[in-house]
Amino acid sequence: MKQYQLYSIISMIFAGLTSVVAKAGLKNITGDTGLAIRTSFVFFFIWINIFIFNQLKDFTNLTRKDILFLVISAFTTTISWIFYYKAIKIGNVSEVALIDKASILITLLLSFFFLNEVITWKIAIGATLILGGLLIISSK
């Protein structure tokens, strides 16, 4: 197994936990309040990670273009998280998470057009299955 695959599996496990735990934490508050609290702790934990693994030196490598893309990513993350938390507050987290994870379809298209990544037949079949699953979930 390649290192990025192991990291992806770890990410998948914790992302799955995140949705359920977040839904439980929204019982008495709005999605926006829950998101603000969660994001504050994420910010804190990320900085701990930076200090523990001595990654402060990476900041000297940043270019203006890097910062611009990271700011755009922060903006798109903010919009995604706001609406995700609104959705899990009022809907079934299992359904919301499935719809949300279909964002991979947008990622595949954008990575093909803007990052010149190759879409193999395996990726195309997987994307088609995800799209089919999304259509099933969203149908009445």
Coordinates of N, CA and C in Angstrom, one line a residue:
M1 N 0.9 -1.2 0.0 CA 0.0 0.0 0.0 C 0.9 1.2 0.0
K2 N 0.5 2.2 -0.8 CA 1.3 3.4 -0.9 C 0.9 4.3 0.3
Q3 N 1.8 5.2 0.6 CA 1.6 6.1 1.8 C 0.4 7.0 1.6
Y4 N 0.1 7.5 0.4 CA -1.0 8.3 0.2 C -2.3 7.5 0.4
Q5 N -2.3 6.2 0.0 CA -3.5 5.4 0.2 C -3.7 5.2 1.7
L6 N -2.7 4.9 2.5 CA -2.9 4.8 3.9 C -3.4 6.0 4.5
Y7 N -2.9 7.2 4.2 CA -3.4 8.5 4.7 C -4.8 8.7 4.3
S8 N -5.2 8.3 3.1 CA -6.6 8.4 2.6 C -7.5 7.5 3.4
I9 N -7.1 6.3 3.8 CA -7.9 5.4 4.6 C -8.1 6.0 6.0
I10 N -7.0 6.5 6.6 CA -7.2 7.2 7.9 C -8.1 8.3 7.8
S11 N -8.0 9.2 6.8 CA -8.9 10.3 6.6 C -10.3 9.8 6.5
M12 N -10.6 8.8 5.7 CA -11.9 8.3 5.5 C -12.5 7.9 6.8
I13 N -11.8 7.1 7.7 CA -12.3 6.7 9.0 C -12.7 7.9 9.8
F14 N -11.8 8.8 9.9 CA -12.1 10.0 10.8 C -13.1 10.9 10.2
A15 N -13.2 11.0 8.9 CA -14.3 11.8 8.3 C -15.7 11.1 8.6
G16 N -15.7 9.8 8.6 CA -16.9 9.1 8.9 C -17.3 9.3 10.4
L17 N -16.4 9.3 11.3 CA -16.6 9.6 12.7 C -17.1 11.0 12.9
T18 N -16.5 11.9 12.1 CA -16.8 13.3 12.3 C -18.3 13.7 12.1
S19 N -18.9 13.1 11.1 CA -20.3 13.5 10.8 C -21.2 13.0 11.9
V20 N -21.0 11.8 12.4 CA -21.9 11.3 13.5 C -21.7 12.0 14.8
V21 N -20.4 12.3 15.1 CA -20.1 13.0 16.4 C -20.6 14.5 16.3
A22 N -20.5 15.1 15.1 CA -20.9 16.5 14.9 C -22.5 16.5 15.1
K23 N -23.2 15.6 14.5 CA -24.6 15.6 14.6 C -25.0 15.5 16.0
A24 N -24.4 14.6 16.8 CA -24.7 14.5 18.2 C -24.4 15.8 19.0
G25 N -23.4 16.5 18.6 CA -23.1 17.8 19.3 C -24.0 18.9 18.9
L26 N -24.8 18.8 17.9 CA -25.7 19.8 17.5 C -27.1 19.8 18.1
K27 N -27.3 18.9 19.1 CA -28.6 18.6 19.7 C -29.2 19.9 20.2
N28 N -28.5 20.8 20.9 CA -29.1 21.9 21.5 C -28.6 23.3 20.9
I29 N -27.9 23.2 19.8 CA -27.4 24.5 19.2 C -27.6 24.5 17.7
T30 N -27.4 25.6 17.1 CA -27.6 25.7 15.6 C -26.3 25.1 15.0
G31 N -26.5 24.8 13.7 CA -25.3 24.3 12.9 C -24.2 25.3 12.9
D32 N -24.5 26.6 12.7 CA -23.5 27.6 12.6 C -22.7 27.7 13.9
T33 N -23.4 27.6 15.1 CA -22.7 27.7 16.4 C -21.8 26.4 16.5
G34 N -22.3 25.3 16.2 CA -21.5 24.0 16.3 C -20.3 24.1 15.4
L35 N -20.5 24.6 14.2 CA -19.4 24.7 13.2 C -18.3 25.7 13.8
A36 N -18.7 26.8 14.4 CA -17.8 27.8 14.9 C -16.9 27.1 16.0
I37 N -17.6 26.4 16.9 CA -16.9 25.7 18.0 C -15.9 24.7 17.4
R38 N -16.4 23.9 16.5 CA -15.6 22.8 15.9 C -14.4 23.4 15.2
T39 N -14.6 24.4 14.4 CA -13.6 25.0 13.6 C -12.5 25.6 14.5
S40 N -12.9 26.2 15.6 CA -12.0 26.8 16.6 C -11.0 25.7 17.1
F41 N -11.6 24.6 17.4 CA -10.8 23.5 17.9 C -9.9 22.9 16.8
V42 N -10.4 22.8 15.6 CA -9.6 22.3 14.5 C -8.4 23.2 14.3
F43 N -8.6 24.5 14.3 CA -7.5 25.5 14.2 C -6.5 25.2 15.3
F44 N -6.9 25.0 16.5 CA -6.0 24.8 17.6 C -5.2 23.5 17.4
F45 N -5.9 22.4 17.0 CA -5.2 21.1 16.8 C -4.3 21.1 15.6
I46 N -4.6 21.9 14.6 CA -3.7 21.9 13.4 C -2.4 22.7 13.8
W47 N -2.5 23.7 14.6 CA -1.3 24.4 15.0 C -0.4 23.5 16.0
I48 N -1.1 22.7 16.8 CA -0.3 21.8 17.6 C 0.5 20.8 16.7
N49 N -0.2 20.3 15.7 CA 0.5 19.5 14.7 C 1.7 20.1 14.0
I50 N 1.5 21.4 13.6 CA 2.6 22.2 13.0 C 3.8 22.2 14.0
F51 N 3.5 22.6 15.2 CA 4.6 22.7 16.2 C 5.3 21.3 16.5
I52 N 4.5 20.3 16.8 CA 5.0 19.0 17.1 C 5.9 18.4 16.0
F53 N 5.5 18.6 14.8 CA 6.3 18.0 13.7 C 7.2 19.1 13.0
N54 N 7.4 20.2 13.7 CA 8.4 21.2 13.3 C 8.2 21.6 11.8
Q55 N 7.0 22.0 11.5 CA 6.7 22.4 10.1 C 6.6 23.9 9.9
L56 N 7.1 24.7 10.9 CA 7.0 26.1 10.7 C 7.9 26.6 9.6
K57 N 9.0 25.8 9.3 CA 9.9 26.2 8.2 C 9.2 26.2 6.9
D58 N 8.1 25.4 6.7 CA 7.4 25.4 5.4 C 6.8 26.8 5.0
F59 N 6.6 27.6 6.0 CA 6.0 28.9 5.7 C 6.9 29.8 4.9
T60 N 8.2 29.5 4.9 CA 9.1 30.3 4.1 C 9.1 29.9 2.6
N61 N 8.5 28.8 2.3 CA 8.3 28.3 1.0 C 7.1 28.8 0.3
L62 N 6.2 29.5 1.0 CA 4.9 29.9 0.4 C 5.1 31.0 -0.6
T63 N 4.4 30.9 -1.7 CA 4.4 32.0 -2.7 C 3.1 32.7 -2.6
R64 N 2.9 33.8 -3.3 CA 1.6 34.5 -3.3 C 0.6 33.7 -4.0
K65 N 1.0 33.0 -5.0 CA 0.0 32.1 -5.7 C -0.4 31.0 -4.8
D66 N 0.5 30.4 -4.0 CA 0.1 29.4 -3.0 C -0.9 29.9 -2.0
I67 N -0.6 31.1 -1.5 CA -1.5 31.7 -0.5 C -2.9 32.0 -1.2
L68 N -2.9 32.5 -2.4 CA -4.2 32.8 -3.1 C -5.0 31.5 -3.2
F69 N -4.4 30.4 -3.6 CA -5.2 29.2 -3.8 C -5.6 28.6 -2.4
L70 N -4.8 28.8 -1.4 CA -5.2 28.3 0.0 C -6.4 29.2 0.5
V71 N -6.4 30.5 0.2 CA -7.5 31.4 0.7 C -8.7 31.0 -0.1
I72 N -8.6 30.7 -1.4 CA -9.8 30.3 -2.1 C -10.3 29.0 -1.6
S73 N -9.4 28.1 -1.3 CA -9.8 26.8 -0.7 C -10.5 27.0 0.7
A74 N -10.0 27.9 1.5 CA -10.6 28.2 2.8 C -12.0 28.8 2.6
F75 N -12.2 29.6 1.6 CA -13.5 30.1 1.3 C -14.5 29.0 0.9
T76 N -14.1 28.2 0.0 CA -14.9 27.1 -0.5 C -15.2 26.1 0.6
T77 N -14.2 25.8 1.5 CA -14.4 25.0 2.7 C -15.4 25.6 3.6
T78 N -15.4 26.9 3.8 CA -16.3 27.6 4.7 C -17.7 27.4 4.2
I79 N -18.0 27.6 2.9 CA -19.3 27.5 2.3 C -19.8 26.0 2.5
S80 N -18.9 25.1 2.1 CA -19.2 23.7 2.2 C -19.6 23.3 3.6
W81 N -18.8 23.7 4.6 CA -19.1 23.3 6.0 C -20.3 24.0 6.5
I82 N -20.6 25.2 6.2 CA -21.8 25.9 6.7 C -23.0 25.1 6.2
F83 N -23.1 24.8 4.9 CA -24.3 24.1 4.4 C -24.3 22.7 4.9
Y84 N -23.2 22.0 5.1 CA -23.1 20.7 5.6 C -23.7 20.6 7.0
Y85 N -23.3 21.6 7.8 CA -23.8 21.6 9.2 C -25.3 21.9 9.2
K86 N -25.7 22.8 8.4 CA -27.2 23.1 8.3 C -27.9 21.8 7.9
A87 N -27.4 21.1 7.0 CA -28.0 19.9 6.5 C -28.1 18.8 7.5
I88 N -27.0 18.6 8.3 CA -27.0 17.5 9.3 C -27.8 17.9 10.5
K89 N -28.0 19.2 10.7 CA -28.8 19.6 11.8 C -30.3 19.2 11.6
I90 N -30.8 19.3 10.4 CA -32.2 19.0 10.1 C -32.4 17.7 9.4
G91 N -31.4 17.1 8.8 CA -31.6 15.9 8.1 C -30.9 14.7 8.7
N92 N -31.1 13.6 8.0 CA -30.4 12.3 8.5 C -28.9 12.4 8.0
V93 N -28.1 12.3 9.0 CA -26.6 12.4 8.7 C -26.2 11.4 7.7
S94 N -26.8 10.2 7.7 CA -26.4 9.2 6.7 C -26.7 9.6 5.3
E95 N -27.9 10.2 5.1 CA -28.2 10.7 3.7 C -27.4 11.9 3.4
V96 N -27.2 12.9 4.3 CA -26.5 14.1 4.0 C -25.0 13.7 3.7
A97 N -24.4 12.8 4.4 CA -23.0 12.4 4.2 C -22.9 11.8 2.8
L98 N -23.8 10.9 2.4 CA -23.7 10.3 1.1 C -23.8 11.3 0.0
I99 N -24.7 12.3 0.1 CA -24.8 13.3 -0.9 C -23.5 14.1 -0.9
D100 N -23.1 14.5 0.2 CA -21.9 15.4 0.4 C -20.7 14.7 -0.3
K101 N -20.5 13.4 0.0 CA -19.4 12.7 -0.5 C -19.4 12.5 -2.1
A102 N -20.5 12.8 -2.7 CA -20.6 12.8 -4.1 C -19.8 14.0 -4.7
S103 N -19.3 14.9 -3.8 CA -18.5 16.0 -4.3 C -17.2 15.4 -5.0
I104 N -16.9 14.2 -4.8 CA -15.8 13.6 -5.5 C -16.0 13.7 -7.1
L105 N -17.2 13.7 -7.5 CA -17.5 13.9 -9.0 C -17.0 15.2 -9.5
I106 N -17.2 16.3 -8.7 CA -16.7 17.6 -9.0 C -15.2 17.6 -9.0
T107 N -14.7 17.0 -7.9 CA -13.2 16.9 -7.8 C -12.6 16.2 -9.0
L108 N -13.2 15.1 -9.4 CA -12.6 14.4 -10.6 C -12.6 15.3 -11.8
L109 N -13.7 16.0 -12.1 CA -13.8 16.8 -13.3 C -12.8 18.0 -13.2
L110 N -12.7 18.6 -12.1 CA -11.8 19.8 -11.9 C -10.3 19.3 -12.0
S111 N -10.0 18.2 -11.4 CA -8.6 17.7 -11.4 C -8.2 17.3 -12.8
F112 N -9.2 16.8 -13.6 CA -8.9 16.5 -15.0 C -8.6 17.8 -15.8
F113 N -9.5 18.8 -15.7 CA -9.4 20.0 -16.5 C -8.4 21.0 -16.0
F114 N -8.2 21.1 -14.7 CA -7.2 22.1 -14.2 C -5.9 21.6 -13.8
L115 N -5.8 20.3 -13.4 CA -4.6 19.8 -12.9 C -4.0 18.7 -13.8
N116 N -4.7 18.5 -15.0 CA -4.2 17.6 -16.0 C -4.0 16.2 -15.4
E117 N -4.9 15.8 -14.5 CA -4.8 14.4 -13.9 C -5.5 13.5 -14.9
V118 N -5.1 12.3 -14.9 CA -5.7 11.3 -15.8 C -6.8 10.6 -15.1
I119 N -7.9 10.4 -15.9 CA -9.1 9.7 -15.4 C -9.0 8.3 -16.1
T120 N -8.7 7.3 -15.3 CA -8.6 5.9 -15.8 C -9.9 5.3 -15.9
W121 N -10.0 4.2 -16.5 CA -11.3 3.5 -16.7 C -11.8 3.1 -15.3
K122 N -10.9 2.7 -14.4 CA -11.4 2.4 -13.0 C -12.0 3.6 -12.3
I123 N -11.4 4.8 -12.5 CA -11.9 6.0 -11.9 C -13.3 6.3 -12.5
A124 N -13.4 6.2 -13.8 CA -14.6 6.5 -14.6 C -15.7 5.6 -14.1
I125 N -15.5 4.3 -14.0 CA -16.5 3.4 -13.5 C -16.9 3.7 -12.1
G126 N -15.9 4.0 -11.2 CA -16.3 4.3 -9.8 C -17.1 5.6 -9.8
A127 N -16.8 6.6 -10.6 CA -17.5 7.8 -10.6 C -19.0 7.6 -11.1
T128 N -19.1 6.7 -12.1 CA -20.4 6.4 -12.6 C -21.3 5.7 -11.5
L129 N -20.7 4.8 -10.8 CA -21.4 4.1 -9.7 C -21.8 5.1 -8.6
I130 N -20.9 6.1 -8.3 CA -21.2 7.1 -7.3 C -22.4 8.0 -7.8
L131 N -22.3 8.4 -9.1 CA -23.4 9.1 -9.6 C -24.7 8.4 -9.6
G132 N -24.7 7.1 -9.9 CA -25.9 6.2 -9.8 C -26.4 6.2 -8.4
G133 N -25.5 6.0 -7.4 CA -25.9 6.0 -6.0 C -26.5 7.3 -5.6
L134 N -26.0 8.4 -6.0 CA -26.5 9.7 -5.7 C -27.9 9.9 -6.3
L135 N -28.2 9.4 -7.5 CA -29.5 9.5 -8.1 C -30.5 8.6 -7.3
I136 N -30.1 7.4 -6.9 CA -30.9 6.6 -6.1 C -31.3 7.2 -4.7
I137 N -30.3 7.8 -4.1 CA -30.5 8.4 -2.8 C -31.4 9.6 -2.9
S138 N -31.3 10.4 -3.9 CA -32.1 11.7 -4.1 C -33.4 11.5 -4.7
S139 N -33.7 10.3 -5.1 CA -35.1 10.0 -5.7 C -36.1 9.7 -4.6
K140 N -37.3 10.0 -4.9 CA -38.4 9.8 -3.9 C -38.8 8.4 -3.9

